[in-house]
């Protein structure tokens, strides 16, 4: 096998690791983003219900406490179990599961479990998260679940879930990223035609995404990342 072919060949372990690494790569953004959502959701409910939902308010308060005390400090174990003064994410999700804040606690618990390497527990928590009509957090939660499926070697589920994540958002960069990850899994499954179709879809539908932007090195234009993947499968 030539050196180029060796470089182009997909290694299953590398690809699984790459899927696992997605949450780690965007960990800070996910955590910061969820804190913002806690504030936004709280404000929205205050406006709609005029503070008439004490359970929602209490859940918001508890979630905010555990986020500031443990999650933002990446103390994932204590974020999950809490302490005498601060209920953990699992308790908040269990006690206030019918509230929006309790729902968010399921998402955050899944991220914490993933960071601790407890993939099965991460999947269980993320599967409890109920997606909403927003185009960011729900999509991130679905993508997080897809990464957990990939880490658990449930590859077909991972592909389908990445596709769902792409449909959950209208942010082109996220649509392209989630579709790209689905395509990569398909490629190392040797489903090259399906993978190629997704790569081509990214190029056609999300031309403004980073994956479709031309790269430069030392003043030379090297072409877009997505073109390299398309070229490899059309040779």
PDB file of C-alpha atoms in Angstrom:
ATOM      1  CA  UNK A   1       0.000   0.000   0.000  1.00  0.00           C
ATOM      2  CA  UNK A   2       1.363   3.409  -0.929  1.00  0.00           C
ATOM      3  CA  UNK A   3       2.115   6.030   1.716  1.00  0.00           C
ATOM      4  CA  UNK A   4      -0.767   8.197   0.461  1.00  0.00           C
ATOM      5  CA  UNK A   5      -3.184   5.326   0.716  1.00  0.00           C
ATOM      6  CA  UNK A   6      -1.955   4.567   4.191  1.00  0.00           C
ATOM      7  CA  UNK A   7      -2.593   8.160   5.174  1.00  0.00           C
ATOM      8  CA  UNK A   8      -6.021   8.117   3.591  1.00  0.00           C
ATOM      9  CA  UNK A   9      -7.115   4.825   5.083  1.00  0.00           C
ATOM     10  CA  UNK A  10      -9.545   5.291   7.955  1.00  0.00           C
ATOM     11  CA  UNK A  11      -8.606   3.620  11.211  1.00  0.00           C
ATOM     12  CA  UNK A  12     -11.632   2.630  13.268  1.00  0.00           C
ATOM     13  CA  UNK A  13     -10.005   3.311  16.606  1.00  0.00           C
ATOM     14  CA  UNK A  14      -8.855   6.759  15.489  1.00  0.00           C
ATOM     15  CA  UNK A  15     -12.318   7.605  14.235  1.00  0.00           C
ATOM     16  CA  UNK A  16     -14.004   6.420  17.413  1.00  0.00           C
ATOM     17  CA  UNK A  17     -11.510   8.468  19.401  1.00  0.00           C
ATOM     18  CA  UNK A  18     -12.285  11.461  17.201  1.00  0.00           C
ATOM     19  CA  UNK A  19     -15.986  11.102  17.892  1.00  0.00           C
ATOM     20  CA  UNK A  20     -15.294  10.755  21.597  1.00  0.00           C
ATOM     21  CA  UNK A  21     -13.103  13.842  21.450  1.00  0.00           C
ATOM     22  CA  UNK A  22     -15.853  16.059  20.031  1.00  0.00           C
ATOM     23  CA  UNK A  23     -17.455  16.744  23.404  1.00  0.00           C
ATOM     24  CA  UNK A  24     -14.058  17.227  24.997  1.00  0.00           C
ATOM     25  CA  UNK A  25     -13.072  19.627  22.217  1.00  0.00           C
ATOM     26  CA  UNK A  26     -16.151  21.770  22.747  1.00  0.00           C
ATOM     27  CA  UNK A  27     -16.501  21.131  26.479  1.00  0.00           C
ATOM     28  CA  UNK A  28     -16.055  24.753  27.512  1.00  0.00           C
ATOM     29  CA  UNK A  29     -18.506  25.983  24.881  1.00  0.00           C
ATOM     30  CA  UNK A  30     -21.076  23.403  25.933  1.00  0.00           C
ATOM     31  CA  UNK A  31     -20.764  24.271  29.603  1.00  0.00           C
ATOM     32  CA  UNK A  32     -20.794  28.027  29.061  1.00  0.00           C
ATOM     33  CA  UNK A  33     -23.650  27.681  26.604  1.00  0.00           C
ATOM     34  CA  UNK A  34     -25.767  25.741  29.042  1.00  0.00           C
ATOM     35  CA  UNK A  35     -25.224  28.331  31.759  1.00  0.00           C
ATOM     36  CA  UNK A  36     -26.532  30.966  29.362  1.00  0.00           C
ATOM     37  CA  UNK A  37     -29.528  28.771  28.599  1.00  0.00           C
ATOM     38  CA  UNK A  38     -30.283  28.401  32.297  1.00  0.00           C
ATOM     39  CA  UNK A  39     -30.468  32.188  32.553  1.00  0.00           C
ATOM     40  CA  UNK A  40     -32.492  32.545  29.359  1.00  0.00           C
ATOM     41  CA  UNK A  41     -34.937  29.790  30.251  1.00  0.00           C
ATOM     42  CA  UNK A  42     -35.367  31.286  33.691  1.00  0.00           C
ATOM     43  CA  UNK A  43     -36.108  34.690  32.208  1.00  0.00           C
ATOM     44  CA  UNK A  44     -38.529  33.246  29.686  1.00  0.00           C
ATOM     45  CA  UNK A  45     -40.481  31.349  32.285  1.00  0.00           C
ATOM     46  CA  UNK A  46     -40.544  34.395  34.525  1.00  0.00           C
ATOM     47  CA  UNK A  47     -42.047  36.383  31.672  1.00  0.00           C
ATOM     48  CA  UNK A  48     -44.574  33.757  30.542  1.00  0.00           C
ATOM     49  CA  UNK A  49     -45.731  32.515  33.896  1.00  0.00           C
ATOM     50  CA  UNK A  50     -45.118  35.565  36.046  1.00  0.00           C
ATOM     51  CA  UNK A  51     -43.189  33.504  38.588  1.00  0.00           C
ATOM     52  CA  UNK A  52     -46.255  31.302  39.060  1.00  0.00           C
ATOM     53  CA  UNK A  53     -44.299  28.069  38.758  1.00  0.00           C
ATOM     54  CA  UNK A  54     -42.492  27.479  42.052  1.00  0.00           C
ATOM     55  CA  UNK A  55     -41.129  24.067  41.026  1.00  0.00           C
ATOM     56  CA  UNK A  56     -39.567  25.547  37.913  1.00  0.00           C
ATOM     57  CA  UNK A  57     -38.084  28.406  39.893  1.00  0.00           C
ATOM     58  CA  UNK A  58     -36.663  26.040  42.504  1.00  0.00           C
ATOM     59  CA  UNK A  59     -35.204  23.768  39.838  1.00  0.00           C
ATOM     60  CA  UNK A  60     -33.629  26.778  38.130  1.00  0.00           C
ATOM     61  CA  UNK A  61     -32.083  27.871  41.393  1.00  0.00           C
ATOM     62  CA  UNK A  62     -30.667  24.427  42.197  1.00  0.00           C
ATOM     63  CA  UNK A  63     -29.332  23.939  38.688  1.00  0.00           C
ATOM     64  CA  UNK A  64     -27.662  27.328  38.751  1.00  0.00           C
ATOM     65  CA  UNK A  65     -26.011  26.459  42.057  1.00  0.00           C
ATOM     66  CA  UNK A  66     -24.559  23.155  40.888  1.00  0.00           C
ATOM     67  CA  UNK A  67     -23.416  24.707  37.612  1.00  0.00           C
ATOM     68  CA  UNK A  68     -21.480  27.443  39.388  1.00  0.00           C
ATOM     69  CA  UNK A  69     -20.197  25.299  42.242  1.00  0.00           C
ATOM     70  CA  UNK A  70     -19.077  22.223  40.332  1.00  0.00           C
ATOM     71  CA  UNK A  71     -19.726  22.091  36.576  1.00  0.00           C
ATOM     72  CA  UNK A  72     -17.910  25.303  35.721  1.00  0.00           C
ATOM     73  CA  UNK A  73     -14.955  24.002  37.730  1.00  0.00           C
ATOM     74  CA  UNK A  74     -15.134  20.693  35.834  1.00  0.00           C
ATOM     75  CA  UNK A  75     -15.651  18.786  39.074  1.00  0.00           C
ATOM     76  CA  UNK A  76     -17.884  16.287  37.315  1.00  0.00           C
ATOM     77  CA  UNK A  77     -18.211  13.720  40.090  1.00  0.00           C
ATOM     78  CA  UNK A  78     -19.480  16.223  42.647  1.00  0.00           C
ATOM     79  CA  UNK A  79     -21.616  17.889  39.999  1.00  0.00           C
ATOM     80  CA  UNK A  80     -23.449  14.593  39.628  1.00  0.00           C
ATOM     81  CA  UNK A  81     -23.820  13.642  43.279  1.00  0.00           C
ATOM     82  CA  UNK A  82     -23.892  17.089  44.919  1.00  0.00           C
ATOM     83  CA  UNK A  83     -23.400  17.671  48.631  1.00  0.00           C
ATOM     84  CA  UNK A  84     -25.395  18.392  51.780  1.00  0.00           C
ATOM     85  CA  UNK A  85     -26.211  21.930  50.631  1.00  0.00           C
ATOM     86  CA  UNK A  86     -26.312  21.473  46.859  1.00  0.00           C
ATOM     87  CA  UNK A  87     -28.278  18.633  45.205  1.00  0.00           C
ATOM     88  CA  UNK A  88     -26.398  17.103  42.278  1.00  0.00           C
ATOM     89  CA  UNK A  89     -27.524  16.896  38.681  1.00  0.00           C
ATOM     90  CA  UNK A  90     -28.909  13.378  39.026  1.00  0.00           C
ATOM     91  CA  UNK A  91     -31.073  14.421  41.978  1.00  0.00           C
ATOM     92  CA  UNK A  92     -32.292  17.562  40.216  1.00  0.00           C
ATOM     93  CA  UNK A  93     -33.180  15.553  37.118  1.00  0.00           C
ATOM     94  CA  UNK A  94     -34.972  12.934  39.189  1.00  0.00           C
ATOM     95  CA  UNK A  95     -36.897  15.370  41.405  1.00  0.00           C
ATOM     96  CA  UNK A  96     -37.659  18.069  38.843  1.00  0.00           C
ATOM     97  CA  UNK A  97     -37.754  16.041  35.642  1.00  0.00           C
ATOM     98  CA  UNK A  98     -41.019  17.660  34.552  1.00  0.00           C
ATOM     99  CA  UNK A  99     -39.436  21.130  34.506  1.00  0.00           C
ATOM    100  CA  UNK A 100     -37.205  22.659  31.853  1.00  0.00           C
ATOM    101  CA  UNK A 101     -34.382  22.949  34.376  1.00  0.00           C
ATOM    102  CA  UNK A 102     -34.739  19.280  35.292  1.00  0.00           C
ATOM    103  CA  UNK A 103     -34.562  18.438  31.615  1.00  0.00           C
ATOM    104  CA  UNK A 104     -31.364  20.467  31.255  1.00  0.00           C
ATOM    105  CA  UNK A 105     -29.971  18.586  34.258  1.00  0.00           C
ATOM    106  CA  UNK A 106     -30.272  15.354  32.259  1.00  0.00           C
ATOM    107  CA  UNK A 107     -28.183  16.901  29.505  1.00  0.00           C
ATOM    108  CA  UNK A 108     -25.538  18.192  31.874  1.00  0.00           C
ATOM    109  CA  UNK A 109     -25.410  14.869  33.711  1.00  0.00           C
ATOM    110  CA  UNK A 110     -24.772  13.121  30.404  1.00  0.00           C
ATOM    111  CA  UNK A 111     -21.855  15.448  29.636  1.00  0.00           C
ATOM    112  CA  UNK A 112     -20.394  14.869  33.112  1.00  0.00           C
ATOM    113  CA  UNK A 113     -20.661  11.101  32.811  1.00  0.00           C
ATOM    114  CA  UNK A 114     -18.987  11.255  29.403  1.00  0.00           C
ATOM    115  CA  UNK A 115     -16.102  13.278  30.785  1.00  0.00           C
ATOM    116  CA  UNK A 116     -15.660  10.643  33.494  1.00  0.00           C
ATOM    117  CA  UNK A 117     -15.552   7.868  30.901  1.00  0.00           C
ATOM    118  CA  UNK A 118     -18.887   6.395  32.000  1.00  0.00           C
ATOM    119  CA  UNK A 119     -20.375   6.030  28.544  1.00  0.00           C
ATOM    120  CA  UNK A 120     -23.367   3.838  29.400  1.00  0.00           C
ATOM    121  CA  UNK A 121     -24.465   6.263  32.109  1.00  0.00           C
ATOM    122  CA  UNK A 122     -23.928   9.178  29.720  1.00  0.00           C
ATOM    123  CA  UNK A 123     -26.177   7.540  27.144  1.00  0.00           C
ATOM    124  CA  UNK A 124     -28.889   6.885  29.739  1.00  0.00           C
ATOM    125  CA  UNK A 125     -28.912  10.526  30.859  1.00  0.00           C
ATOM    126  CA  UNK A 126     -28.795  12.009  27.370  1.00  0.00           C
ATOM    127  CA  UNK A 127     -31.594   9.724  26.182  1.00  0.00           C
ATOM    128  CA  UNK A 128     -33.770  11.224  28.937  1.00  0.00           C
ATOM    129  CA  UNK A 129     -33.189  14.738  27.618  1.00  0.00           C
ATOM    130  CA  UNK A 130     -36.265  15.997  25.801  1.00  0.00           C
ATOM    131  CA  UNK A 131     -35.368  18.103  22.764  1.00  0.00           C
ATOM    132  CA  UNK A 132     -37.133  21.417  22.285  1.00  0.00           C
ATOM    133  CA  UNK A 133     -37.649  23.828  19.433  1.00  0.00           C
ATOM    134  CA  UNK A 134     -34.387  25.720  19.903  1.00  0.00           C
ATOM    135  CA  UNK A 135     -31.644  25.415  17.281  1.00  0.00           C
ATOM    136  CA  UNK A 136     -28.590  25.185  19.524  1.00  0.00           C
ATOM    137  CA  UNK A 137     -28.838  23.340  22.838  1.00  0.00           C
ATOM    138  CA  UNK A 138     -31.158  20.589  21.596  1.00  0.00           C
ATOM    139  CA  UNK A 139     -28.903  19.998  18.610  1.00  0.00           C
ATOM    140  CA  UNK A 140     -25.846  19.892  20.884  1.00  0.00           C
ATOM    141  CA  UNK A 141     -27.574  17.379  23.136  1.00  0.00           C
ATOM    142  CA  UNK A 142     -28.450  15.119  20.212  1.00  0.00           C
ATOM    143  CA  UNK A 143     -24.874  15.382  18.889  1.00  0.00           C
ATOM    144  CA  UNK A 144     -23.531  14.569  22.344  1.00  0.00           C
ATOM    145  CA  UNK A 145     -25.683  11.440  22.364  1.00  0.00           C
ATOM    146  CA  UNK A 146     -24.367  10.531  18.901  1.00  0.00           C
ATOM    147  CA  UNK A 147     -20.801  10.806  20.180  1.00  0.00           C
ATOM    148  CA  UNK A 148     -21.656   8.544  23.100  1.00  0.00           C
ATOM    149  CA  UNK A 149     -23.116   5.959  20.726  1.00  0.00           C
ATOM    150  CA  UNK A 150     -19.922   6.142  18.686  1.00  0.00           C
ATOM    151  CA  UNK A 151     -17.795   5.698  21.812  1.00  0.00           C
ATOM    152  CA  UNK A 152     -19.962   2.697  22.730  1.00  0.00           C
ATOM    153  CA  UNK A 153     -19.414   1.220  19.229  1.00  0.00           C
ATOM    154  CA  UNK A 154     -23.111   1.607  18.360  1.00  0.00           C
ATOM    155  CA  UNK A 155     -22.123   2.965  14.997  1.00  0.00           C
ATOM    156  CA  UNK A 156     -25.385   2.790  13.072  1.00  0.00           C
ATOM    157  CA  UNK A 157     -27.122   4.589  15.917  1.00  0.00           C
ATOM    158  CA  UNK A 158     -24.343   7.165  15.961  1.00  0.00           C
ATOM    159  CA  UNK A 159     -24.788   7.904  12.245  1.00  0.00           C
ATOM    160  CA  UNK A 160     -28.564   8.252  12.524  1.00  0.00           C
ATOM    161  CA  UNK A 161     -28.259  10.456  15.601  1.00  0.00           C
ATOM    162  CA  UNK A 162     -25.686  12.757  14.004  1.00  0.00           C
ATOM    163  CA  UNK A 163     -28.106  13.194  11.097  1.00  0.00           C
ATOM    164  CA  UNK A 164     -30.868  14.073  13.565  1.00  0.00           C
ATOM    165  CA  UNK A 165     -28.572  16.603  15.213  1.00  0.00           C
ATOM    166  CA  UNK A 166     -27.932  18.258  11.847  1.00  0.00           C
ATOM    167  CA  UNK A 167     -31.671  18.593  11.292  1.00  0.00           C
ATOM    168  CA  UNK A 168     -32.149  20.081  14.751  1.00  0.00           C
ATOM    169  CA  UNK A 169     -30.220  23.254  13.984  1.00  0.00           C
ATOM    170  CA  UNK A 170     -30.210  25.909  11.287  1.00  0.00           C
ATOM    171  CA  UNK A 171     -26.645  26.978  12.109  1.00  0.00           C
ATOM    172  CA  UNK A 172     -24.688  26.025   8.953  1.00  0.00           C
ATOM    173  CA  UNK A 173     -21.417  25.308  10.754  1.00  0.00           C
ATOM    174  CA  UNK A 174     -23.143  22.905  13.138  1.00  0.00           C
ATOM    175  CA  UNK A 175     -25.140  21.250  10.351  1.00  0.00           C
ATOM    176  CA  UNK A 176     -21.935  20.677   8.417  1.00  0.00           C
ATOM    177  CA  UNK A 177     -20.016  19.399  11.456  1.00  0.00           C
ATOM    178  CA  UNK A 178     -22.662  16.886  12.487  1.00  0.00           C
ATOM    179  CA  UNK A 179     -23.145  15.659   8.918  1.00  0.00           C
ATOM    180  CA  UNK A 180     -19.372  15.340   8.532  1.00  0.00           C
ATOM    181  CA  UNK A 181     -19.089  13.164  11.612  1.00  0.00           C
ATOM    182  CA  UNK A 182     -21.845  10.899  10.321  1.00  0.00           C
ATOM    183  CA  UNK A 183     -19.997  10.609   7.009  1.00  0.00           C
ATOM    184  CA  UNK A 184     -16.716   9.717   8.696  1.00  0.00           C
ATOM    185  CA  UNK A 185     -18.328   6.871  10.602  1.00  0.00           C
ATOM    186  CA  UNK A 186     -19.939   5.617   7.394  1.00  0.00           C
ATOM    187  CA  UNK A 187     -16.566   5.727   5.643  1.00  0.00           C
ATOM    188  CA  UNK A 188     -14.752   3.540   8.131  1.00  0.00           C
ATOM    189  CA  UNK A 189     -17.748   1.205   8.039  1.00  0.00           C
ATOM    190  CA  UNK A 190     -16.807   0.876   4.348  1.00  0.00           C
ATOM    191  CA  UNK A 191     -20.115   2.445   3.324  1.00  0.00           C
ATOM    192  CA  UNK A 192     -18.287   4.715   0.927  1.00  0.00           C
ATOM    193  CA  UNK A 193     -21.201   5.612  -1.325  1.00  0.00           C
ATOM    194  CA  UNK A 194     -23.257   6.782   1.645  1.00  0.00           C
ATOM    195  CA  UNK A 195     -20.287   8.685   3.054  1.00  0.00           C
ATOM    196  CA  UNK A 196     -19.602  10.374  -0.287  1.00  0.00           C
ATOM    197  CA  UNK A 197     -23.227  11.462  -0.550  1.00  0.00           C
ATOM    198  CA  UNK A 198     -22.956  13.220   2.804  1.00  0.00           C
ATOM    199  CA  UNK A 199     -19.627  14.866   1.936  1.00  0.00           C
ATOM    200  CA  UNK A 200     -21.162  16.173  -1.278  1.00  0.00           C
ATOM    201  CA  UNK A 201     -24.230  17.344   0.635  1.00  0.00           C
ATOM    202  CA  UNK A 202     -21.996  19.381   2.938  1.00  0.00           C
ATOM    203  CA  UNK A 203     -20.303  21.061  -0.021  1.00  0.00           C
ATOM    204  CA  UNK A 204     -23.607  21.818  -1.715  1.00  0.00           C
ATOM    205  CA  UNK A 205     -25.695  22.871   1.275  1.00  0.00           C
ATOM    206  CA  UNK A 206     -23.189  24.548   3.595  1.00  0.00           C
ATOM    207  CA  UNK A 207     -20.647  26.371   1.395  1.00  0.00           C
ATOM    208  CA  UNK A 208     -20.012  28.959   4.127  1.00  0.00           C
ATOM    209  CA  UNK A 209     -19.048  26.389   6.761  1.00  0.00           C
ATOM    210  CA  UNK A 210     -15.403  26.026   7.859  1.00  0.00           C
ATOM    211  CA  UNK A 211     -15.256  22.595   6.222  1.00  0.00           C
ATOM    212  CA  UNK A 212     -15.876  24.209   2.841  1.00  0.00           C
ATOM    213  CA  UNK A 213     -13.483  27.124   3.263  1.00  0.00           C
ATOM    214  CA  UNK A 214     -10.193  27.094   1.349  1.00  0.00           C
ATOM    215  CA  UNK A 215      -7.169  26.575   3.551  1.00  0.00           C
ATOM    216  CA  UNK A 216      -3.948  28.480   3.104  1.00  0.00           C
ATOM    217  CA  UNK A 217      -0.369  27.604   4.009  1.00  0.00           C
ATOM    218  CA  UNK A 218       2.590  29.902   3.384  1.00  0.00           C
ATOM    219  CA  UNK A 219       0.498  31.940   0.995  1.00  0.00           C
ATOM    220  CA  UNK A 220      -0.631  28.890  -0.994  1.00  0.00           C
ATOM    221  CA  UNK A 221      -4.284  27.968  -1.327  1.00  0.00           C
ATOM    222  CA  UNK A 222      -4.643  24.294  -0.444  1.00  0.00           C
ATOM    223  CA  UNK A 223      -8.334  23.875  -1.043  1.00  0.00           C
ATOM    224  CA  UNK A 224     -11.168  23.021   1.315  1.00  0.00           C
ATOM    225  CA  UNK A 225     -11.104  20.136   3.780  1.00  0.00           C
ATOM    226  CA  UNK A 226     -14.308  18.692   2.366  1.00  0.00           C
ATOM    227  CA  UNK A 227     -12.807  18.543  -1.141  1.00  0.00           C
ATOM    228  CA  UNK A 228     -10.102  16.185   0.093  1.00  0.00           C
ATOM    229  CA  UNK A 229     -12.682  13.745   1.411  1.00  0.00           C
ATOM    230  CA  UNK A 230     -14.749  13.922  -1.770  1.00  0.00           C
ATOM    231  CA  UNK A 231     -11.669  13.444  -3.947  1.00  0.00           C
ATOM    232  CA  UNK A 232     -10.560  10.412  -1.966  1.00  0.00           C
ATOM    233  CA  UNK A 233     -13.865   8.619  -2.532  1.00  0.00           C
ATOM    234  CA  UNK A 234     -14.248   9.522  -6.198  1.00  0.00           C
ATOM    235  CA  UNK A 235     -10.871   8.191  -7.355  1.00  0.00           C
TER     236      UNK A 235
END
